[in-house]
Coordinates of C-alpha atoms in Angstrom, one line a residue:
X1 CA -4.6 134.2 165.6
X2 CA -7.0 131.0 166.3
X3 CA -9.8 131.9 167.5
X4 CA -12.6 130.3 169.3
X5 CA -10.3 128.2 170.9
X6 CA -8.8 128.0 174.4
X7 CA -4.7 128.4 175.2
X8 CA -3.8 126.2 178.0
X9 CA -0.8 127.1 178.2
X10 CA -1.2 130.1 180.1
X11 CA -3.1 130.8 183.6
X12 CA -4.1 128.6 186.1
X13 CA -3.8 125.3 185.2
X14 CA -6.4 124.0 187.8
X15 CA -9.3 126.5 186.9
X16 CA -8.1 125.8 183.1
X17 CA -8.9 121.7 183.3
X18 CA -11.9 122.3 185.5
X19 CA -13.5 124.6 182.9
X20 CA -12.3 122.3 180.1
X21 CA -13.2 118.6 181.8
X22 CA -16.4 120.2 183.1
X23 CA -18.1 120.7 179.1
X24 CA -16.5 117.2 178.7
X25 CA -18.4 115.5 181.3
X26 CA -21.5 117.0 180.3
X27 CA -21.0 116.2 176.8
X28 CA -20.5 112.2 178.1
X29 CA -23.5 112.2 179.8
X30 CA -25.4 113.6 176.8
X31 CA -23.5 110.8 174.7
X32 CA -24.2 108.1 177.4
X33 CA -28.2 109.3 177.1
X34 CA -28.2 107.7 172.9
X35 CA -27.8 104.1 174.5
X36 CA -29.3 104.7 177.5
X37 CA -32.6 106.2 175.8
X38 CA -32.5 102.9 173.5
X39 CA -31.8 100.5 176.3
X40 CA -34.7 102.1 178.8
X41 CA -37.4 102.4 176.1
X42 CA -36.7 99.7 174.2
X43 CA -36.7 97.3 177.5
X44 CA -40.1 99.5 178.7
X45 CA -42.3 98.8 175.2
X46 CA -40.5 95.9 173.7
X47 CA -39.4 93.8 176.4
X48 CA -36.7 91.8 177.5
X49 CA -35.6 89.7 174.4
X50 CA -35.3 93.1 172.7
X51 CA -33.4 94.6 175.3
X52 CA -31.1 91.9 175.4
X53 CA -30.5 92.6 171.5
X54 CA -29.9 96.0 172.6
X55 CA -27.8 95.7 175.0
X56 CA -26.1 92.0 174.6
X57 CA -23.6 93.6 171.9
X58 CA -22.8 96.8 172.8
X59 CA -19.1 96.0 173.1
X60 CA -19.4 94.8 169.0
X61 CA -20.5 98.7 168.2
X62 CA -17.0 99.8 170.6
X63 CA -14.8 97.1 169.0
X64 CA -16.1 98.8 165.7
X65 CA -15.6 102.4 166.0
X66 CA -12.9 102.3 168.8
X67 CA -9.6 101.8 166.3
X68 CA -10.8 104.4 164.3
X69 CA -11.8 106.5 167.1
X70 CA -7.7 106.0 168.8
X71 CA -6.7 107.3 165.5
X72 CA -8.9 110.3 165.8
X73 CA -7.2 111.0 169.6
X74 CA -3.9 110.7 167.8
X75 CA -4.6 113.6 165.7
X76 CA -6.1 115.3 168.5
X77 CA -2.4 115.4 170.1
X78 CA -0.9 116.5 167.1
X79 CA -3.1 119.7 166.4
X80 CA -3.1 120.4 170.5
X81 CA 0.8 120.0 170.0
X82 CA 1.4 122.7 167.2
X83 CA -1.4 125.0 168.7
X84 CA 0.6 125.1 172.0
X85 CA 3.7 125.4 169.8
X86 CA 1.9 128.7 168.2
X87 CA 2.1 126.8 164.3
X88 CA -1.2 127.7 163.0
X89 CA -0.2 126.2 158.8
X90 CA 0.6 122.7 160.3
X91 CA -2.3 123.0 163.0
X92 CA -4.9 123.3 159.5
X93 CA -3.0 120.6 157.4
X94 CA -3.8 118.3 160.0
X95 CA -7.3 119.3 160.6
X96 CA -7.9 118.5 157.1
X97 CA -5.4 115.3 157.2
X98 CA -7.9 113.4 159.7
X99 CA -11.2 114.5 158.1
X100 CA -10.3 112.7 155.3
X101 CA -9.1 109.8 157.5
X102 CA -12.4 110.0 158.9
X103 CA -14.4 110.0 155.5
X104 CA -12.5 107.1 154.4
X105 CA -12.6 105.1 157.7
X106 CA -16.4 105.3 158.5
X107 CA -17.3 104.3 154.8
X108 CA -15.1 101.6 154.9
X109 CA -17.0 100.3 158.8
X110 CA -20.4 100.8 157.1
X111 CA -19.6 98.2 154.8
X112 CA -17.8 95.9 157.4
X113 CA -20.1 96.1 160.1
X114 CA -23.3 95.7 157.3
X115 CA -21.7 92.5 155.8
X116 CA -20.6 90.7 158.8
X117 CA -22.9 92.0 161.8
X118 CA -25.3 88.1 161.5
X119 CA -21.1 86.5 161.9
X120 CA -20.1 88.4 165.0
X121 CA -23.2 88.0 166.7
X122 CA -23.1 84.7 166.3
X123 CA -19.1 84.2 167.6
X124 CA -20.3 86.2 170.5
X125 CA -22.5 83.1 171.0
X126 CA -25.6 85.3 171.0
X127 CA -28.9 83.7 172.4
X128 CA -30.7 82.6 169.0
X129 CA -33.9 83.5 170.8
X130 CA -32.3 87.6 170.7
X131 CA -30.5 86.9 167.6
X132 CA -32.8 88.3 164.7
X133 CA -33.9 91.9 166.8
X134 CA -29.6 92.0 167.3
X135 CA -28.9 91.3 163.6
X136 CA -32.1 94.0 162.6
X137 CA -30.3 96.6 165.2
X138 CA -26.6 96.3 164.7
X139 CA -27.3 96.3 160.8
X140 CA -29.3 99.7 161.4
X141 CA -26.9 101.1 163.3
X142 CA -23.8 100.3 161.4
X143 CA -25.5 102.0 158.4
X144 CA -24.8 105.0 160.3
X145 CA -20.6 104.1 160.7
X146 CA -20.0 107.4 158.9
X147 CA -21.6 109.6 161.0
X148 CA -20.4 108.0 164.0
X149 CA -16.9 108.5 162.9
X150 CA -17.1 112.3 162.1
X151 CA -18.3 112.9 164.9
X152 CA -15.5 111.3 167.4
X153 CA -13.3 113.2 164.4
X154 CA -14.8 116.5 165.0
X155 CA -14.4 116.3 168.2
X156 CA -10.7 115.5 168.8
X157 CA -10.5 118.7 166.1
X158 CA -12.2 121.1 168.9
X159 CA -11.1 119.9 172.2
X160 CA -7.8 119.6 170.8
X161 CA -8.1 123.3 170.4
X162 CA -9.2 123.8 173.9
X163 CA -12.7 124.1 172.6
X164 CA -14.5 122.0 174.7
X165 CA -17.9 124.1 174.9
X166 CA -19.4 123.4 171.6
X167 CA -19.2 119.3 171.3
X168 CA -21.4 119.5 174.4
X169 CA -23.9 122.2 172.4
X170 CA -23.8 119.9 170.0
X171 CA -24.5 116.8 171.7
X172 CA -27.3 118.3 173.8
X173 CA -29.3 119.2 170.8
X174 CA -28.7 115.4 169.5
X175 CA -29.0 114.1 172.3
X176 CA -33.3 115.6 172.9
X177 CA -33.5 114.6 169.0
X178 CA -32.6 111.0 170.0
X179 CA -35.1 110.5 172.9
X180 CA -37.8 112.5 170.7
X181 CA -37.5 109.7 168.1
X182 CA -37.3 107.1 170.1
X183 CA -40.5 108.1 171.7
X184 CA -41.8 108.2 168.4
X185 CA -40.7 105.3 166.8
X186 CA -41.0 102.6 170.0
X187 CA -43.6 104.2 172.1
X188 CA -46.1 105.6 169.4
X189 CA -45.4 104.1 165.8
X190 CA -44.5 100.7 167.7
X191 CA -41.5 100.1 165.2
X192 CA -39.5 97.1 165.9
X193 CA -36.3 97.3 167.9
X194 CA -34.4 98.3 164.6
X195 CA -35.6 101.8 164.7
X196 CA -34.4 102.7 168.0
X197 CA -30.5 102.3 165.9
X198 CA -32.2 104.5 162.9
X199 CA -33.1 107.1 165.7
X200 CA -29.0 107.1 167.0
X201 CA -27.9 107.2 163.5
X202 CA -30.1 110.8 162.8
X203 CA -29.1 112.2 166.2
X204 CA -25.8 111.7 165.3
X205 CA -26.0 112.8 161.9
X206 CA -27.4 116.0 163.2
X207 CA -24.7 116.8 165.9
X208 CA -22.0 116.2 162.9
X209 CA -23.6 118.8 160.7
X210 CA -23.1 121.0 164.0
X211 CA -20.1 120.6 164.0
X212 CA -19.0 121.0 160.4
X213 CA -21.1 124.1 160.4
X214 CA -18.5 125.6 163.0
X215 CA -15.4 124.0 161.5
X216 CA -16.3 125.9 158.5
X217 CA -16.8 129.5 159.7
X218 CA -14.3 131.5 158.2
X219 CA -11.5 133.9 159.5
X220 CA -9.7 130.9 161.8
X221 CA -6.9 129.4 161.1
X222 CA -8.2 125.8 161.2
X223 CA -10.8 126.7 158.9
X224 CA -12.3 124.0 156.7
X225 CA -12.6 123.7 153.2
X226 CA -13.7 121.1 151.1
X227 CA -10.9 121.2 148.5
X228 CA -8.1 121.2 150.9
X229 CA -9.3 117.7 152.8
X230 CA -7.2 115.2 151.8
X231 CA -4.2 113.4 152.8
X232 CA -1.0 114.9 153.6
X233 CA 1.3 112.2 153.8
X234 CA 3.9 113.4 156.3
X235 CA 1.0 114.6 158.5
X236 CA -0.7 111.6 157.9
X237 CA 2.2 109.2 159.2
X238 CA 2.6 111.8 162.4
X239 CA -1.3 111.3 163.1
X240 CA -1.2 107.4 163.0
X241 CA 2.7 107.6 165.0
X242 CA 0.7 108.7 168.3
X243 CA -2.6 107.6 167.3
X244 CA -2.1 103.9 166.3
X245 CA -1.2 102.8 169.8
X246 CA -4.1 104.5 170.9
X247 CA -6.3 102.6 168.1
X248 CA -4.6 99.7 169.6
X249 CA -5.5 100.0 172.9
X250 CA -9.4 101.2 172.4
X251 CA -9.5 97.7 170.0
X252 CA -7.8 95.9 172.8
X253 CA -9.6 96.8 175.4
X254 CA -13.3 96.1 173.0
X255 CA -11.6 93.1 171.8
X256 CA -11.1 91.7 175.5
X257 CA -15.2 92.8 176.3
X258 CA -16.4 90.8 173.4
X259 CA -14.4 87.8 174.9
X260 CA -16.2 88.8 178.0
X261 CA -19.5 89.6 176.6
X262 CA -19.1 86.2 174.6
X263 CA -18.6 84.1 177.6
X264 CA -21.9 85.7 179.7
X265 CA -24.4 85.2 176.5
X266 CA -23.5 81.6 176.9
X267 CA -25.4 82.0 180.4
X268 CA -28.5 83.2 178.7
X269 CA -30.7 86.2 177.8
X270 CA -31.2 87.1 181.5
X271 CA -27.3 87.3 181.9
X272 CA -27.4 89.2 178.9
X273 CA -29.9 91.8 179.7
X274 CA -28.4 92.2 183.1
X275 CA -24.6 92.4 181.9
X276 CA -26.0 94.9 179.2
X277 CA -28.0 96.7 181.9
X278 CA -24.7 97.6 184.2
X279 CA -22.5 98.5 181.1
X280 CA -24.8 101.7 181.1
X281 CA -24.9 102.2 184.4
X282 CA -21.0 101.7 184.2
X283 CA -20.7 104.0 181.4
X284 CA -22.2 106.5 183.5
X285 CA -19.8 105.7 186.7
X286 CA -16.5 106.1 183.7
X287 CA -17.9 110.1 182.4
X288 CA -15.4 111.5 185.5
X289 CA -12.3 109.7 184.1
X290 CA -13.2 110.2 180.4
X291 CA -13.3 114.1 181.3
X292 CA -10.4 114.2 183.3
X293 CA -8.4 112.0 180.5
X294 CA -9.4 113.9 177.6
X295 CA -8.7 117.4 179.4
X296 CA -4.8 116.0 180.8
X297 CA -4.4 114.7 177.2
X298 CA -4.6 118.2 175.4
X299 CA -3.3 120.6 178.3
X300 CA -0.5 118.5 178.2
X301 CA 0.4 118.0 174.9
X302 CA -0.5 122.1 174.4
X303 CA 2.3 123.0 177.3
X304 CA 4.7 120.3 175.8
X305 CA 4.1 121.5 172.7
X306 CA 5.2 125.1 174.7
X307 CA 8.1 123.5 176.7
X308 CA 6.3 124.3 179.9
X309 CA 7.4 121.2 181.7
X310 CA 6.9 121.9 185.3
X311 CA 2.9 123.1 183.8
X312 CA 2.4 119.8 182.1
X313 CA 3.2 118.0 185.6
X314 CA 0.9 120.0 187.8
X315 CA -1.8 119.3 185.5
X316 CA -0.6 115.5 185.0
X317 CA -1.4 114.7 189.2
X318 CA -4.3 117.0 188.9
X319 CA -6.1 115.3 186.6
X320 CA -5.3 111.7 188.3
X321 CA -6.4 112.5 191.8
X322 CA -9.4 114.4 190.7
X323 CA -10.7 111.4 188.1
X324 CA -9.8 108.6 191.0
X325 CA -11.5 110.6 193.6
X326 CA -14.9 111.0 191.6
X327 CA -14.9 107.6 190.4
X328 CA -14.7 106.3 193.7
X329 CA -17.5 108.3 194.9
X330 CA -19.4 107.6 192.0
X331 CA -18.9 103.7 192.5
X332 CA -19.6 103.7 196.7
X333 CA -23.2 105.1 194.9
X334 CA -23.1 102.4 192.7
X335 CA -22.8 100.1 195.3
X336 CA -25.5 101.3 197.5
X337 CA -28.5 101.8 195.1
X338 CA -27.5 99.0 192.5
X339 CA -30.6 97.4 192.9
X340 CA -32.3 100.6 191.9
X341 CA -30.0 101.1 189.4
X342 CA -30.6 98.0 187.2
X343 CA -34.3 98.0 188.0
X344 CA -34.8 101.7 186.5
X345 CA -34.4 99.5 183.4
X346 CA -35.7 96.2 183.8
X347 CA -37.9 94.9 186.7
X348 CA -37.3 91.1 185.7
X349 CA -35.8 89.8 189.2
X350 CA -33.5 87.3 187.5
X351 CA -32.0 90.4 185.6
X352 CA -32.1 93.1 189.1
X353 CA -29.9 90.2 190.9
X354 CA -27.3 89.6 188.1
X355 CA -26.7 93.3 187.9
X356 CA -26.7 93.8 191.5
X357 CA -24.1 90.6 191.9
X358 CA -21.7 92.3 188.9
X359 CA -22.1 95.6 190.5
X360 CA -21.5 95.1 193.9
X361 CA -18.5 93.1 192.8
X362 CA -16.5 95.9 190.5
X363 CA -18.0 99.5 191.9
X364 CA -15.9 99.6 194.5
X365 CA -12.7 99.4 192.7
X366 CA -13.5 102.4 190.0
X367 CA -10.7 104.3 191.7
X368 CA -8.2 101.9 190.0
X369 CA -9.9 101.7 186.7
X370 CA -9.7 105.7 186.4
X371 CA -6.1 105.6 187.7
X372 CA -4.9 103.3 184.7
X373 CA -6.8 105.7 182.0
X374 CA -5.9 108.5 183.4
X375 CA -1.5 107.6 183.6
X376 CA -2.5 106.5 179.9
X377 CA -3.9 109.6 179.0
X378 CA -0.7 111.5 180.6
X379 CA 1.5 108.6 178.4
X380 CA -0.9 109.6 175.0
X381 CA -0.6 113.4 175.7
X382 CA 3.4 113.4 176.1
X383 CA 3.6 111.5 172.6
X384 CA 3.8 108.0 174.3
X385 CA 0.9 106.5 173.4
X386 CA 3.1 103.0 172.8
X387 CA 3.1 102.8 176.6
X388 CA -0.5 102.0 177.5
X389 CA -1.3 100.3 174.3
X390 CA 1.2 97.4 175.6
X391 CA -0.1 97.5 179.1
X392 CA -3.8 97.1 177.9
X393 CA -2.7 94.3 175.6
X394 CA -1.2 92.6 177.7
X395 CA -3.3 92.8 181.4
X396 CA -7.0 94.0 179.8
X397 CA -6.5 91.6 176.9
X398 CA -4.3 88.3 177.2
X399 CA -5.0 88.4 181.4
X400 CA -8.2 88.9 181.6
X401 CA -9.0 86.8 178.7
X402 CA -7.1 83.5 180.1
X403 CA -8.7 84.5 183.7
X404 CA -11.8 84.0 182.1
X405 CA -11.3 80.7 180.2
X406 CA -9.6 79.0 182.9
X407 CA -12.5 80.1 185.6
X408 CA -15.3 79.3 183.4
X409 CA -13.6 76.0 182.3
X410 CA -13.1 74.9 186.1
X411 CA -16.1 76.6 187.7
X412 CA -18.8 77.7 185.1
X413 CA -19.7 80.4 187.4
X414 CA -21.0 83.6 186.4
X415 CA -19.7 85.5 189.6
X416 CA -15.9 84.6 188.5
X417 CA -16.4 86.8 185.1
X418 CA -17.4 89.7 187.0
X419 CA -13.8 89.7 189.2
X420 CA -12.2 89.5 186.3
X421 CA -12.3 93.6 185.9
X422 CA -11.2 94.6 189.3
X423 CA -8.1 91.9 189.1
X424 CA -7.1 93.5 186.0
X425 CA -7.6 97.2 187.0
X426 CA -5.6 96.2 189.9
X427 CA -1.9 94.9 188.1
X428 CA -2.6 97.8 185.2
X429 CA -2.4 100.3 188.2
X430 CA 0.7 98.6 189.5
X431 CA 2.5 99.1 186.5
X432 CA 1.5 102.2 185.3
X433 CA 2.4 103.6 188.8
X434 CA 5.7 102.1 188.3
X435 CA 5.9 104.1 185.3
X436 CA 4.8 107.3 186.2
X437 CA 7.4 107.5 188.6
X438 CA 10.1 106.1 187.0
X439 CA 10.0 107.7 183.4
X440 CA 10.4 111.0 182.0
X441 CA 7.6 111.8 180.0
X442 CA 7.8 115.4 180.0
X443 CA 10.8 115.4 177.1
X444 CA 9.1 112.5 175.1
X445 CA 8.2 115.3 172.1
X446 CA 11.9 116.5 172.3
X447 CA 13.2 112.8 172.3
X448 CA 10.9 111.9 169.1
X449 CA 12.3 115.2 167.4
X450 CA 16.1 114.3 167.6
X451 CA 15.2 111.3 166.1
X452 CA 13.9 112.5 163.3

């Protein structure tokens, strides 16, 4: 038996993703609250310049960690499959499988994102004023690529598991670490903005050893041991099949923000700051759709992994109308207080109207932004994480991006970049409706099978 985990294959399967998304969402907001304590007290003590080299490249740290991070959602499908499927010896190979995936990967993206952080600051056409403070911060923070990786590792391990609970224990504890440092380090010490990354890094750190801690308790089927991580090559090959596209997609997707990001530096550090400012508040307004993706993604591989078809469906149009509906909500607030909103972190009235403009723009049209994630999280959770991945490449990434050179080319105007989200959310919704109506994703497991 596995125990300290949750089987969603059985009772009600409303009550079951409520109780699961619900740990999710607060674990997001803890997670939002690293950025967001750097981003408010570094913009409070330090100023703007240093919250622009905060906040400027945030989409650099995503591009980083989000390949590696798909991969780690891949495995989280595979485990959530054989638990469902009752096959507790393959359920610990591939616990073991991806933490050696993930030891490997976040050495090899502190050594990346050390060596070539100065380069992709400056193709992102960072403001040379913010430059320096960005190159001291993303340096800092990539020296932490390990950590970061486990983490999004451990995680996929437990919710895949239906253990949703302990990530947000986890992340709580972290999460007052983090603010307590950067207290320390900006507000008291008066550090420079590099130490608001060092702060991250040890929260993180911290939360990781939580969560090893519990992976490591014995008498559970999953149990970890040292000895036994490594890779299992069929495992291996299984984990990348559905996590790749997903790794794909998360790189896409960061890939098209940094064109994005790239494009509104060139406008200047008050663009910068402001841009910056609403990605948090957007981050925030995107926690309802996260929870709601990453509970449809392992109820529904769990009951596939069950053959509990007509289960996996009900839970599939759950999880979509409750994400759109609370995005929607959550953007109409957006739009109403926005100029609260951005001014919480920076009172600079160049800034408050840049932020206001962007979010007054997009807010309104969250409800299509959580519909695409949430189809794709259906799509990654049947095995058929090659679906999205070719939407987002081609509407988030080759779209967007030749929206946004062919606007800026003929207008040069700031307001143009902004419509470039809702215009894309908009034809990724069209097709992915398409697709959820058309194809039969309940057998893709069985389908993959007879292949092999």
């Amino acid at each position: 038996m596995i125990h300290q985990t949750k089987d969603m294959t059985k009772g009600n399967p409303y009550s079951l993703m409520l109780g699961f998304a619900l740990p999710i969402f607060l674990s997001q907001v803890f997670q939002q609250l690293y950025n967001t304590a750097d981003a408010f007290i570094v913009g409070r003590y330090l100023g703007t310049n240093a919250l622009a080299a905060v906040t400027s490249s945030g989409t650099l740290i995503f591009l980083m960690i989000s390949f590696f991070a798909g991969i780690a959602m891949g495995a989280g499908v595979v485990i959530s499959r054989y638990f469902g499927a009752g096959d507790g010896d393959q359920v610990s190979r591939a616990v073991h499988t991806v933490l050696a995936f993930g030891l490997a990967a976040g050495a090899l993206l502190t050594v990346v994102g050390v060596a070539f952080t100065p380069t992709f600051l400056v193709w992102m056409q960072t403001d040379p004023e913010v430059l320096p403070e960005a190159i001291s911060y993303f340096r800092y923070y990539f020296l932490g690529s390990l950590a970061l990786v486990l983490y999004n590792v451990c995680r996929s391990i437990m919710n895949a598991l239906g253990d949703s609970r302990r990530p947000l224990y986890y992340l709580i504890v972290s999460s007052v670490v983090n603010v307590v440092l950067d207290v320390v380090f900006l507000a008291v010490l008066r550090w420079g903005v590099w130490s608001a990354a060092v702060a991250t890094v040890i929260s993180q750190a911290g939360s990781v050893v939580l969560c090893m801690i519990h992976l490591m308790k014995k008498g559970n089927v999953f149990t970890v041991e040292w000895r036994r991580i490594r890779f299992h090559g069929d495992m291996l090959r299984e984990i990348v099949r559905n996590g790749l596209p997903s790794g794909v997609q998360n790189s896409v997707i960061a890939f098209a923000n940094v064109i994005v990001q790239s494009q509104i530096n060139s406008f200047g550090k008050l663009a910068m700051a402001a841009y910056g400012t609403h990605a948090k508040i957007e981050g925030f307004a995107f926690l309802p759709i996260t929870s709601f993706n990453m509970a449809s993604t392992t109820f529904i591989s769990q009951n596939l992994g069950a053959r509990q078809y007509d289960r996996a469906k009900k839970g599939a149009r759950f999880s979509i109308l409750a994400a759109m509906a609370l995005a929607e909500a959550i953007g109409v607030c957006c739009y109403i207080f926005a100029p609260k909103l951005i001014g919480f972190f920076d009172q600079t009235p160049g800034v408050i109207e840049l932020g206001v403009r962007q979010a007054r723009t997009v807010s309104l049209f969250f409800c299509l932004l959580a519909f695409s994630h949430a189809v794709a999280a259906v799509c990654r959770g049947a095995g058929k994480a090659f679906v999205p991945m070719c939407v987002m490449l081609a509407v988030w990434c080759v779209i967007r991006i030749g929206y946004i050179f062919v606007v800026v080319t003929l207008t040069n105007e700031i307001g143009y970049i902004y419509w470039a989200y809702p215009l894309t959310w908009g034809i990724s919704s069209v097709i992915y409706l398409f697709y959820y109506l058309r194809c039969d994703w309940v057998h893709g497991f069985d389908r993959a099978a007879e292949k092999r």
